[in-house]
mmCIF file of C-alpha atoms in Angstrom:
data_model
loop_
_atom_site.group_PDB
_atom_site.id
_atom_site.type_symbol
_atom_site.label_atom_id
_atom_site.label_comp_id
_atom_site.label_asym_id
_atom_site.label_seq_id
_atom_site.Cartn_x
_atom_site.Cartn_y
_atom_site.Cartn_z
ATOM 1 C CA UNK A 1 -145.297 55.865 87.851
ATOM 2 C CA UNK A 2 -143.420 58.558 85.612
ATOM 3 C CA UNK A 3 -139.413 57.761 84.920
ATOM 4 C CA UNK A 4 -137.630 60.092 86.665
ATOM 5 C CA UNK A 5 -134.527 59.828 85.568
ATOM 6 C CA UNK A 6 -132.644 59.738 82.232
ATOM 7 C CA UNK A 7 -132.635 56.617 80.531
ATOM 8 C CA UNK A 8 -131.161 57.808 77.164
ATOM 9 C CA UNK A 9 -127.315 57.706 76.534
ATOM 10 C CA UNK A 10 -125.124 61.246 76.529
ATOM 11 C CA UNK A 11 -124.038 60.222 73.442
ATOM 12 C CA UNK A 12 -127.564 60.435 72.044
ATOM 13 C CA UNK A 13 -128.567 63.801 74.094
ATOM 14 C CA UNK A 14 -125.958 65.329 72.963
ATOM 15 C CA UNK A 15 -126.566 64.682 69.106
ATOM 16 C CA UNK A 16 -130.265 65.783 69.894
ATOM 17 C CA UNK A 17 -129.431 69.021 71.786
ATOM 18 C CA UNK A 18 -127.624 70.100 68.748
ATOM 19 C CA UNK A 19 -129.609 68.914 65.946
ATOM 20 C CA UNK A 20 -131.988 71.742 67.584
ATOM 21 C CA UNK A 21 -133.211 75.204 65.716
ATOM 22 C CA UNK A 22 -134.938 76.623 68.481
ATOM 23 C CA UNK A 23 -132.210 78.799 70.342
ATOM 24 C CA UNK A 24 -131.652 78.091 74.386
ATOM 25 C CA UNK A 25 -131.289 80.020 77.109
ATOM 26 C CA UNK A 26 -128.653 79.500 79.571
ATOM 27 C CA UNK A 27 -129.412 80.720 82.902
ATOM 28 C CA UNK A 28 -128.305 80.135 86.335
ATOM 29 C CA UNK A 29 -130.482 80.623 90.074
ATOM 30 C CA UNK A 30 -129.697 79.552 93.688
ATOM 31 C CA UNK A 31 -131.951 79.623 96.958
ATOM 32 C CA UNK A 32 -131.571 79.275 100.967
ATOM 33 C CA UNK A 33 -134.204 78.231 102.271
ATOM 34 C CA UNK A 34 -135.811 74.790 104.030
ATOM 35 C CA UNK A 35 -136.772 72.099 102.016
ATOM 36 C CA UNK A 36 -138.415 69.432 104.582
ATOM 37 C CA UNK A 37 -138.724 66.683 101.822
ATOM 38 C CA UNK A 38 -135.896 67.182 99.562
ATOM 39 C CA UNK A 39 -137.106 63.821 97.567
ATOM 40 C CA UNK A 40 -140.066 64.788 97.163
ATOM 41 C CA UNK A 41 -139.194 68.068 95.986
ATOM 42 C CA UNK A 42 -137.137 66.736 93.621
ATOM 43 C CA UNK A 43 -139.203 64.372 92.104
ATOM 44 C CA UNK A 44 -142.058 66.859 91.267
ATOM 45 C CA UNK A 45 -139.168 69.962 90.047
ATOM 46 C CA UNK A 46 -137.901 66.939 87.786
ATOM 47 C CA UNK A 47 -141.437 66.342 86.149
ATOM 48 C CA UNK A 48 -141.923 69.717 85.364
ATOM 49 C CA UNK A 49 -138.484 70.413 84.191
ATOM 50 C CA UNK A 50 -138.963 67.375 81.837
ATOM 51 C CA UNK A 51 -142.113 68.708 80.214
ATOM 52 C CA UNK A 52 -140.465 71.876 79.584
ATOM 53 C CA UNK A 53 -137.559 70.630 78.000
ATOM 54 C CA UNK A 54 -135.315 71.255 80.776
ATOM 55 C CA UNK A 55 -131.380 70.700 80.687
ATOM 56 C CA UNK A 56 -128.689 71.294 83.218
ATOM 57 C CA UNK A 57 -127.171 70.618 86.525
ATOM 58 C CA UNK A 58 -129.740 71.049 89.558
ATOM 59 C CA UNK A 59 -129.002 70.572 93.460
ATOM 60 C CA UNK A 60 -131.661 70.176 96.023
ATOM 61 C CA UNK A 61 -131.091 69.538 99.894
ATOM 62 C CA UNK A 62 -132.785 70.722 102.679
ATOM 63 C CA UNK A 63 -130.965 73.880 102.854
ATOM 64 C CA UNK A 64 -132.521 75.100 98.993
ATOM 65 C CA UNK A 65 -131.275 74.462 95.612
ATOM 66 C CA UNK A 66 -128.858 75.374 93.123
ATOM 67 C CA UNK A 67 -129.257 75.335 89.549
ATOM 68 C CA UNK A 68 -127.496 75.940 86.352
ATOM 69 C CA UNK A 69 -129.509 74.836 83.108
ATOM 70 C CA UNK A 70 -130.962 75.624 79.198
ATOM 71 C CA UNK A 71 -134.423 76.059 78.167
ATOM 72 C CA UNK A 72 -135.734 76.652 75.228
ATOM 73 C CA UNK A 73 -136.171 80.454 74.571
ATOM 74 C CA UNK A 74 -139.894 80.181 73.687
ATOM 75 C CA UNK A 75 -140.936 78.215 77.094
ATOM 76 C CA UNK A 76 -138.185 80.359 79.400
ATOM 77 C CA UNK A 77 -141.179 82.742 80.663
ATOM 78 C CA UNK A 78 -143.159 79.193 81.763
ATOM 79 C CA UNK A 79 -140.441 77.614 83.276
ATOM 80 C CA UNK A 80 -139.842 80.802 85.312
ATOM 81 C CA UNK A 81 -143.802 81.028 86.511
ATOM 82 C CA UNK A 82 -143.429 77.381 87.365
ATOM 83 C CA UNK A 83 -140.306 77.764 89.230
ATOM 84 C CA UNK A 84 -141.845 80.809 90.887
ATOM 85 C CA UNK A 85 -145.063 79.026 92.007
ATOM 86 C CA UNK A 86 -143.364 76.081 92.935
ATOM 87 C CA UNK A 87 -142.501 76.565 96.476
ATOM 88 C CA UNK A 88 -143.682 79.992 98.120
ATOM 89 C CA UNK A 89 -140.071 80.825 98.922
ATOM 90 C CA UNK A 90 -138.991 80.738 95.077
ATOM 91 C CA UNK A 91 -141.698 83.353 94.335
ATOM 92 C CA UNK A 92 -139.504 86.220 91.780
ATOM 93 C CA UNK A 93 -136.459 84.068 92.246
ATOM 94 C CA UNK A 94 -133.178 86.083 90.850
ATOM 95 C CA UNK A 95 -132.276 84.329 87.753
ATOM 96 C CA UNK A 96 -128.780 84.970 86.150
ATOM 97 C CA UNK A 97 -129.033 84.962 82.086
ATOM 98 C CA UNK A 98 -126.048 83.795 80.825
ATOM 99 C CA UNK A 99 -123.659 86.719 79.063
ATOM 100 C CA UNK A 100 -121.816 84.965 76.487
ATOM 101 C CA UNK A 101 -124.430 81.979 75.220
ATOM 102 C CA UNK A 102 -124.638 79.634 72.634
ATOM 103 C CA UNK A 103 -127.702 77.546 74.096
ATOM 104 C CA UNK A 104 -125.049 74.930 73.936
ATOM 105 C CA UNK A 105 -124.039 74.573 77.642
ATOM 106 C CA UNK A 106 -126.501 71.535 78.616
ATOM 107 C CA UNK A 107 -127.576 68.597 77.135
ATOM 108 C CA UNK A 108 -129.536 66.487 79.794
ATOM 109 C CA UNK A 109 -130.826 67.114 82.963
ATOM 110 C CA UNK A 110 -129.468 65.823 85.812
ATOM 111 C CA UNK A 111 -130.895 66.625 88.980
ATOM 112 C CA UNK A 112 -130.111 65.696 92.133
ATOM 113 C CA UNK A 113 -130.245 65.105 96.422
ATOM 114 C CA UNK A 114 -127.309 66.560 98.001
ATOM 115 C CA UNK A 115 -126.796 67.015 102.076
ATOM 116 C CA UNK A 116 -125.756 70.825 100.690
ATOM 117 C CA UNK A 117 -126.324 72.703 97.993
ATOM 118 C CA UNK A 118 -122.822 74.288 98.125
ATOM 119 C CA UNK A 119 -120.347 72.184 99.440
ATOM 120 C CA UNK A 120 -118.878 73.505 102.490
ATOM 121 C CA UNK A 121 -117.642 71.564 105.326
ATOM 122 C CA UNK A 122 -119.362 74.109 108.395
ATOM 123 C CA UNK A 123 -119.972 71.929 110.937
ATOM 124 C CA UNK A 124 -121.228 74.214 113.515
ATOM 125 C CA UNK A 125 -124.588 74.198 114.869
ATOM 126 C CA UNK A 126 -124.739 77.678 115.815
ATOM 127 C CA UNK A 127 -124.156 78.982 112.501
ATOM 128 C CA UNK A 128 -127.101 80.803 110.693
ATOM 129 C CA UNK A 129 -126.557 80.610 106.579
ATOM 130 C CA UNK A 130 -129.536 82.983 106.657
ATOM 131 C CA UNK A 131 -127.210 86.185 108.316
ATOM 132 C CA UNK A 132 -125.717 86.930 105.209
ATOM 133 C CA UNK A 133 -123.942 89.987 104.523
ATOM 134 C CA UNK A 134 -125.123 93.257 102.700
ATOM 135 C CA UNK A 135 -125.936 92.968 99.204
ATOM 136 C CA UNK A 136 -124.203 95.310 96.860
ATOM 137 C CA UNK A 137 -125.353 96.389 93.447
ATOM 138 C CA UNK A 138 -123.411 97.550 90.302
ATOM 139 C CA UNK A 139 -122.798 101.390 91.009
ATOM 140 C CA UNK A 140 -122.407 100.216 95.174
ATOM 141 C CA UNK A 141 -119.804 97.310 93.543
ATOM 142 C CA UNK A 142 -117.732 100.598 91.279
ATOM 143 C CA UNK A 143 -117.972 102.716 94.613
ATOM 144 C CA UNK A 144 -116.559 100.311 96.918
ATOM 145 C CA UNK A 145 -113.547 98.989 94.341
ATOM 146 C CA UNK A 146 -112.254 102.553 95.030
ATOM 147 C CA UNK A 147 -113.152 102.770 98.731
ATOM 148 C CA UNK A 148 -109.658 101.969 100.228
ATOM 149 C CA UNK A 149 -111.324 100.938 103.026
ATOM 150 C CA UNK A 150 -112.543 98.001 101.289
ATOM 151 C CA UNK A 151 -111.730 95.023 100.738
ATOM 152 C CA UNK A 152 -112.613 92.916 97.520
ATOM 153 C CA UNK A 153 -112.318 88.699 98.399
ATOM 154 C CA UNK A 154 -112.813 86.372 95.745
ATOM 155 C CA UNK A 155 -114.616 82.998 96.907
ATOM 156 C CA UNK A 156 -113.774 81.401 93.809
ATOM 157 C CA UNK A 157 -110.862 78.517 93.049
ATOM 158 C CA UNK A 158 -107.793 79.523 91.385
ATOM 159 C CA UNK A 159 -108.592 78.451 88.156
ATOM 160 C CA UNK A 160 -111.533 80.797 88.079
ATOM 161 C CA UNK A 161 -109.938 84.061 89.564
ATOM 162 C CA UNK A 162 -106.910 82.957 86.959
ATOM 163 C CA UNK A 163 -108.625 83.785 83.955
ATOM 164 C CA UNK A 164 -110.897 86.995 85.352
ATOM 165 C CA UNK A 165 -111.490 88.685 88.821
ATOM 166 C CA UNK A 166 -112.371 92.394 90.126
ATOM 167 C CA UNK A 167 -109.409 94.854 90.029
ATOM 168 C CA UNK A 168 -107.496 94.566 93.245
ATOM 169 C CA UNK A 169 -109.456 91.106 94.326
ATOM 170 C CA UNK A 170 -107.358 89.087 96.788
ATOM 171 C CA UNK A 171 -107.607 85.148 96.081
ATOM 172 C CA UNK A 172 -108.021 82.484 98.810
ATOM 173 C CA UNK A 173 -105.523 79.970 97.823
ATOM 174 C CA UNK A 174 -107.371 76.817 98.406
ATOM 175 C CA UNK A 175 -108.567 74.004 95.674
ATOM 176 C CA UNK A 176 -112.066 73.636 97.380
ATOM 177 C CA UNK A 177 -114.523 76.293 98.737
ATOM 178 C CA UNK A 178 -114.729 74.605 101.910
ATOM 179 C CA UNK A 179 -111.346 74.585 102.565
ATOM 180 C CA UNK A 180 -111.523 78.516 101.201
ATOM 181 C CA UNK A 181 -114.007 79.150 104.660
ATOM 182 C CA UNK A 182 -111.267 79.189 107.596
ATOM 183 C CA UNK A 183 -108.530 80.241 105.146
ATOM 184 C CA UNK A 184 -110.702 83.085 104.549
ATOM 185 C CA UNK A 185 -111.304 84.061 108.162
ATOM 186 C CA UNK A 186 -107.752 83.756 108.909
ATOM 187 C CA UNK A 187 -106.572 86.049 106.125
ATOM 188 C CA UNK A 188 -108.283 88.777 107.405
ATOM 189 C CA UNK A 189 -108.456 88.364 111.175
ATOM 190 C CA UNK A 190 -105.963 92.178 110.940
ATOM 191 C CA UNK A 191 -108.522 94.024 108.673
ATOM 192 C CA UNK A 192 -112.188 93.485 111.171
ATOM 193 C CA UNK A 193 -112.893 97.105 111.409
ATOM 194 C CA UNK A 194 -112.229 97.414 106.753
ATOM 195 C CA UNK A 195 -115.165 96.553 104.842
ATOM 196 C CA UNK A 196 -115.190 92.882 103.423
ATOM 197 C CA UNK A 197 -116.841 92.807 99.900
ATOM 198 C CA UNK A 198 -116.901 88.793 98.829
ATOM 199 C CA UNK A 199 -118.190 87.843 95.309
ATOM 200 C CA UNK A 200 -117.863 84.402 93.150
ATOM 201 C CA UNK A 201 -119.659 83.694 90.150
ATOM 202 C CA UNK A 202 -123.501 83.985 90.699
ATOM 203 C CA UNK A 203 -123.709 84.502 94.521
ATOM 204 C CA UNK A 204 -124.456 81.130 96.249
ATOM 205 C CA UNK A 205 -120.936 80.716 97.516
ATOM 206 C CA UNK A 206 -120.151 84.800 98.254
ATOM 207 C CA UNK A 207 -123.437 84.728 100.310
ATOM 208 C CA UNK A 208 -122.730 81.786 102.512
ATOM 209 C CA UNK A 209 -119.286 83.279 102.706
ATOM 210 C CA UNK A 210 -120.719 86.306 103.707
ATOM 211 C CA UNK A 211 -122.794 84.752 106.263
ATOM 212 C CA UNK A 212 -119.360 82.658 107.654
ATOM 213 C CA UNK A 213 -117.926 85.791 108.331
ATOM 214 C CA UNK A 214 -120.469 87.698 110.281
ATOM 215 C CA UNK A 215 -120.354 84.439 112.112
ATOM 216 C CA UNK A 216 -116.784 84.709 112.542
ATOM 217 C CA UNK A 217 -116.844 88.530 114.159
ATOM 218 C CA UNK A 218 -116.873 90.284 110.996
ATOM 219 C CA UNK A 219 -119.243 93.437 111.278
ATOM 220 C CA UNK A 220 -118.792 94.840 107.871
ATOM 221 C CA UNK A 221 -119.883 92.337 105.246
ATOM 222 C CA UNK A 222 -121.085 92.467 102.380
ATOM 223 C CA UNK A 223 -121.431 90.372 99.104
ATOM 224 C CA UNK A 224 -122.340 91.217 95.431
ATOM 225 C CA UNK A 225 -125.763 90.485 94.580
ATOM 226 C CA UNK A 226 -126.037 88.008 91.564
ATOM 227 C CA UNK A 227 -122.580 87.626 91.642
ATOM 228 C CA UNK A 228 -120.172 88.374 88.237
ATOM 229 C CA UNK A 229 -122.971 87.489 86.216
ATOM 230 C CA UNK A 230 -125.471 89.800 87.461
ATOM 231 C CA UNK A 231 -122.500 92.605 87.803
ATOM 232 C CA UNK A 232 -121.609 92.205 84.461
ATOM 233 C CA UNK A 233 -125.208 92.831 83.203
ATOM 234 C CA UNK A 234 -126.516 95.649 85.106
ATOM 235 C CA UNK A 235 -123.129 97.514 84.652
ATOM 236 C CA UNK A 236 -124.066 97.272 80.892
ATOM 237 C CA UNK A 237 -127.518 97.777 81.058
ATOM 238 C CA UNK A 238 -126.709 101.007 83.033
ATOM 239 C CA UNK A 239 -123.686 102.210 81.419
ATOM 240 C CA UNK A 240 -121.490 101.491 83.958
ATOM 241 C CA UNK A 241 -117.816 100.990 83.730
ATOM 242 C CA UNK A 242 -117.247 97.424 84.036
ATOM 243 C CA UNK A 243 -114.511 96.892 86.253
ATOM 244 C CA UNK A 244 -113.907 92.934 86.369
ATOM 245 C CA UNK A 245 -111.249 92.226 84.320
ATOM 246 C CA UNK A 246 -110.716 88.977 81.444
ATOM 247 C CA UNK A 247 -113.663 85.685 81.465
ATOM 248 C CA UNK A 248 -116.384 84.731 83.781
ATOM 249 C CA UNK A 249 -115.314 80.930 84.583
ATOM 250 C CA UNK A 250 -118.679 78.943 84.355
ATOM 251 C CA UNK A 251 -119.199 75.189 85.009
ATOM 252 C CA UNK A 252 -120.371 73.634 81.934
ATOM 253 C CA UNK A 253 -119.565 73.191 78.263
ATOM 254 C CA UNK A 254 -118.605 76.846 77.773
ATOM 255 C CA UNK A 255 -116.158 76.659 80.767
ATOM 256 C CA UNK A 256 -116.134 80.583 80.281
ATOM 257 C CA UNK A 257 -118.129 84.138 80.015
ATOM 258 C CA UNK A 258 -116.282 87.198 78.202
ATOM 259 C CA UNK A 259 -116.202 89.903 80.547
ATOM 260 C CA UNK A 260 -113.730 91.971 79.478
ATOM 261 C CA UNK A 261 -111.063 91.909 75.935
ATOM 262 C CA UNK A 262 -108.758 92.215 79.005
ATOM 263 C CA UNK A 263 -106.741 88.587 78.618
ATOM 264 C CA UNK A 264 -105.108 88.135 81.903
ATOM 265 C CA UNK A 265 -103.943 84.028 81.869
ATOM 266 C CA UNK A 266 -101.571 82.447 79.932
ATOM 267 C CA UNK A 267 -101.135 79.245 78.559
ATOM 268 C CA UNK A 268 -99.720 76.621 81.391
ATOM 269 C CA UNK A 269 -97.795 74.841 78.015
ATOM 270 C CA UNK A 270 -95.673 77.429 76.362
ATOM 271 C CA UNK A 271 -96.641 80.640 78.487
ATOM 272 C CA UNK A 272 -98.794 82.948 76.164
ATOM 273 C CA UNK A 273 -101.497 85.349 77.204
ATOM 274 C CA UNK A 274 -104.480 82.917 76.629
ATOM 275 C CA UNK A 275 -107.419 82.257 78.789
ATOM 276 C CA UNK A 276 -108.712 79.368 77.353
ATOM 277 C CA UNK A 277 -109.765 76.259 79.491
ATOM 278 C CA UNK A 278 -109.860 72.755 77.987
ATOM 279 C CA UNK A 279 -109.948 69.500 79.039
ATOM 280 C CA UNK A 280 -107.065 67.179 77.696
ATOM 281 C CA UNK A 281 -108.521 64.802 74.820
ATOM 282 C CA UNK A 282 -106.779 61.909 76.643
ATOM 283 C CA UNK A 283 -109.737 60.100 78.361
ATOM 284 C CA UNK A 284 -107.609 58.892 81.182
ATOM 285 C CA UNK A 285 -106.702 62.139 82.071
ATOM 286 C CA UNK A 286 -108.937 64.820 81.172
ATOM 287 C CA UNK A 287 -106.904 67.460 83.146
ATOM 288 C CA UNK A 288 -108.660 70.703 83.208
ATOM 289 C CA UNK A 289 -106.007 73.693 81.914
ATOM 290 C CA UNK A 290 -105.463 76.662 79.804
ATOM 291 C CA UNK A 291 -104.087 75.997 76.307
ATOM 292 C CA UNK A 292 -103.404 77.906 73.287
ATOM 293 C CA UNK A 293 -104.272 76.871 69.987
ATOM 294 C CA UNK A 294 -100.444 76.753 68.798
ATOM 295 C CA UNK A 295 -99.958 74.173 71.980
ATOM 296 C CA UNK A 296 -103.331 72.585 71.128
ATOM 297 C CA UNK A 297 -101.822 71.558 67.518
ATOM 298 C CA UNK A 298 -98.684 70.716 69.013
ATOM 299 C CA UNK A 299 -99.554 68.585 71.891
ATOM 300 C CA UNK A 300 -102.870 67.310 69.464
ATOM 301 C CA UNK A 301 -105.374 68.783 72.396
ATOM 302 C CA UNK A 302 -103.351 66.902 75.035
ATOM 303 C CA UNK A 303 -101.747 68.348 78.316
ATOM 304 C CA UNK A 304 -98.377 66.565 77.620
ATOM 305 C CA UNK A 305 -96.460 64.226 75.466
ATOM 306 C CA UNK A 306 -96.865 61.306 78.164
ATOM 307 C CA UNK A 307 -100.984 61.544 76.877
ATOM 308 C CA UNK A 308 -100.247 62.214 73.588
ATOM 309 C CA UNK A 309 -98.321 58.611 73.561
ATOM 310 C CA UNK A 310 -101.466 57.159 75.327
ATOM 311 C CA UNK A 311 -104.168 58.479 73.236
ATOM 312 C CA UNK A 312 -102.724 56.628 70.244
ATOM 313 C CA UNK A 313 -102.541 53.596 72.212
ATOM 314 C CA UNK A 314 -105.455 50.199 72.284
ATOM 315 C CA UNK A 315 -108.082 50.251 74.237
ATOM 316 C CA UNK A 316 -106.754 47.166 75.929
ATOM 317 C CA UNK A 317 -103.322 48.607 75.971
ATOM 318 C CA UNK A 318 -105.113 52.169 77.206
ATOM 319 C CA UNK A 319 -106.958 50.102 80.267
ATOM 320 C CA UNK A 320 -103.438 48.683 80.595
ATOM 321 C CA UNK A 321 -101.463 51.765 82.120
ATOM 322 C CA UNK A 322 -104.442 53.203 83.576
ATOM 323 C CA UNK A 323 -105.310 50.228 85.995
ATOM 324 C CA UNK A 324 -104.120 51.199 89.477
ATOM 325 C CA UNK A 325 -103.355 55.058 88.716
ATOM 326 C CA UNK A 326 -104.558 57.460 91.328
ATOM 327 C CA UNK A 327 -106.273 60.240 90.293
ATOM 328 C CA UNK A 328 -104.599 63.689 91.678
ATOM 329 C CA UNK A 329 -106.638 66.600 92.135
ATOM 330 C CA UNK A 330 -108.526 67.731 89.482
ATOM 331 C CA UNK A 331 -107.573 70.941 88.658
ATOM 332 C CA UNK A 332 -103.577 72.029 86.612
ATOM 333 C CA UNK A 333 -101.825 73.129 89.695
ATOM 334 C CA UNK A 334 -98.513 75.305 88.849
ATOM 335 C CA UNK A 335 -96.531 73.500 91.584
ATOM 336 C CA UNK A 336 -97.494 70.370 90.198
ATOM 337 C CA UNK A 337 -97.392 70.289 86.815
ATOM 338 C CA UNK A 338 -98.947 68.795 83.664
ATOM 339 C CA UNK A 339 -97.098 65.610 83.211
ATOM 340 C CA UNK A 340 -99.260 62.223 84.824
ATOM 341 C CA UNK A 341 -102.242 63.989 86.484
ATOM 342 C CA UNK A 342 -105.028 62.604 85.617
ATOM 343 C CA UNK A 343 -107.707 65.508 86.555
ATOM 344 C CA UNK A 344 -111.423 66.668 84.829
ATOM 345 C CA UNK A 345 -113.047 69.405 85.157
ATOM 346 C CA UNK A 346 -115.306 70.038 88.487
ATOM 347 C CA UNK A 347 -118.694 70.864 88.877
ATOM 348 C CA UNK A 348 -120.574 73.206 91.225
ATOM 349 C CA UNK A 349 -121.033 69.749 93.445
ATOM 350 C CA UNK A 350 -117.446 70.456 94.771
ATOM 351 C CA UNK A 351 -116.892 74.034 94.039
ATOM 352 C CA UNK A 352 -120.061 76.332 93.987
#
């Protein structure tokens, strides 16, 4: 029987990946629909991912799959015709090509059984993710940003819409997209007879979102098709004004797309324009936050000086401090902080 699963260290992927010469593509793809043995369907999508060289993050439970990997640019057209004769219902599957790519985003595969593809929290048995709203395209997406009877929603977290988001987007202040779902219903329980236009980063979450919403009494719903990404691309391809403002926040090595020169964050150390994520170098924190290279010399890549004083520390004396520490959300959180949070970056598992 075939290994199906990685049995080489990341250490050792990730020197392979980038001893390389053949460049990668980056792309991205999602799909609703029923997957009656998602074990099985995993098993056989690994085997051919393998043989084609395959990295990335990929989802599969029985309501479809969500993927975000790198494929060598010479067997991209293969992988796509085996994606698309895979399963009938991935036939011309959307994909999203990465804007800003340096083949670099991926470095083993890891793919994997989930109960959803997007986490969400719906527990309702009534609820159809298959009534999704009305797809938009890049001209419809320019029209309706100056339609003032619509209204733009961004399903993403705050540490996405931070760094970029569609001119006059309203954020759902919540950590999680689940907890994004009611909060999002609630917001606009006064504004059922405006048009709702959601969008996150490649669709999967701004369709289900979409979908919530109808379920929730909304009548006028619709969602961008492809998300950012595909926005992005077809408003360049067709000479469009591009009207989403500062980076595309992706989930993996890149941790960002250029959409616009607009720079719209600022650093969460000394409070300069910068919209640059990072991860802080200390191990037993790993916060995810945006940090300028000034603060990045100064703190030595670290969120604070509490884990600059730990990073030069023993292992033993490292293991030491860390034993019994709770780990706080994941993400830098103004009203919490920098100092003792000991926070990585998420993955589409909890967010997409």
């Amino acid at each position: 029987m075939p290994v199906l699963h990685n049995l080489v260290s990341n250490e050792e992927l990730k020197a392979r990946m980038l001893a390389e010469t053949e460049p990668r593509t980056t792309v991205s793809f999602y799909k609703y629909f029923t997957i009656q043995d998602p074990k099985a369907f995993r098993d056989a999508l690994y085997q051919a991912f393998v043989a084609l060289k395959v990295f990335g993050r990929v989802y599969v439970a029985k309501e479809g799959i969500n993927a975000q990997i790198s494929v060598p640019a010479s067997l991209y057209p293969q992988m796509k015709q085996t994606l698309y004769a895979f399963d009938p219902a991935l036939n011309n599957l959307r994909m999203n090509i990465a804007l800003d790519d340096d083949g670099k985003s991926f470095w083993v595969l890891r793919l994997k059984v989930r109960e959803r593809i997007v986490a969400d929290g719906i527990a309702d048995d009534a609820f159809d993710a298959s009534d999704v709203g009305n797809y938009l395209k890049a001209a419809e997406v320019n029209a309706m940003l100056d339609d003032p009877d619509a209204v733009f929603v961004d399903m993403r977290n705050h540490y996405e819409y931070e760094v970029g988001h569609f001119e006059r987007a309203r954020e759902i202040p919540a950590d999680t997209f689940r907890d994004q779902l009611p909060m999002a219903v609630d917001m606009l329980q006064g504004e059922k007879d405006k048009k709702i236009v959601m969008y996150c980063t490649g669709g999967i979450r701004c369709e289900k979102a979409s979908a919530w919403m109808k379920h929730n009494g909304f009548e006028n719903v619709y969602h961008i098709e492809g998300g950012i990404i595909e926005y992005a691309r077809r408003a360049r391809e067709q000479g469009l004004p591009v009207r989403f403002k500062g980076k595309n926040f992706v989930f993996d090595e890149r941790m960002g797309e250029r959409i616009s020169d607009d720079v719209i964050a600022h650093c969460h150390q000394c409070g300069t324009a910068c919209d640059t994520h990072v991860n802080c170098k200390n191990d037993g924190c790993h916060l995810l936050f945006i940090q300028c290279p000034s603060c990045a010399e100064k703190y030595q890549h670290c969120c604070s000086p509490v884990c600059m004083e730990e990073l030069v520390l023993s292992p033993e004396e490292q293991r030491a401090r860390r034993a019994g520490r709770e780990n706080g959300n994941k993400i830098f959180n103004k009203s919490r902080g920098l100092l003792n949070m000991t926070l990585q970056i998420p993955t589409p598992e909890d967010d997409r």
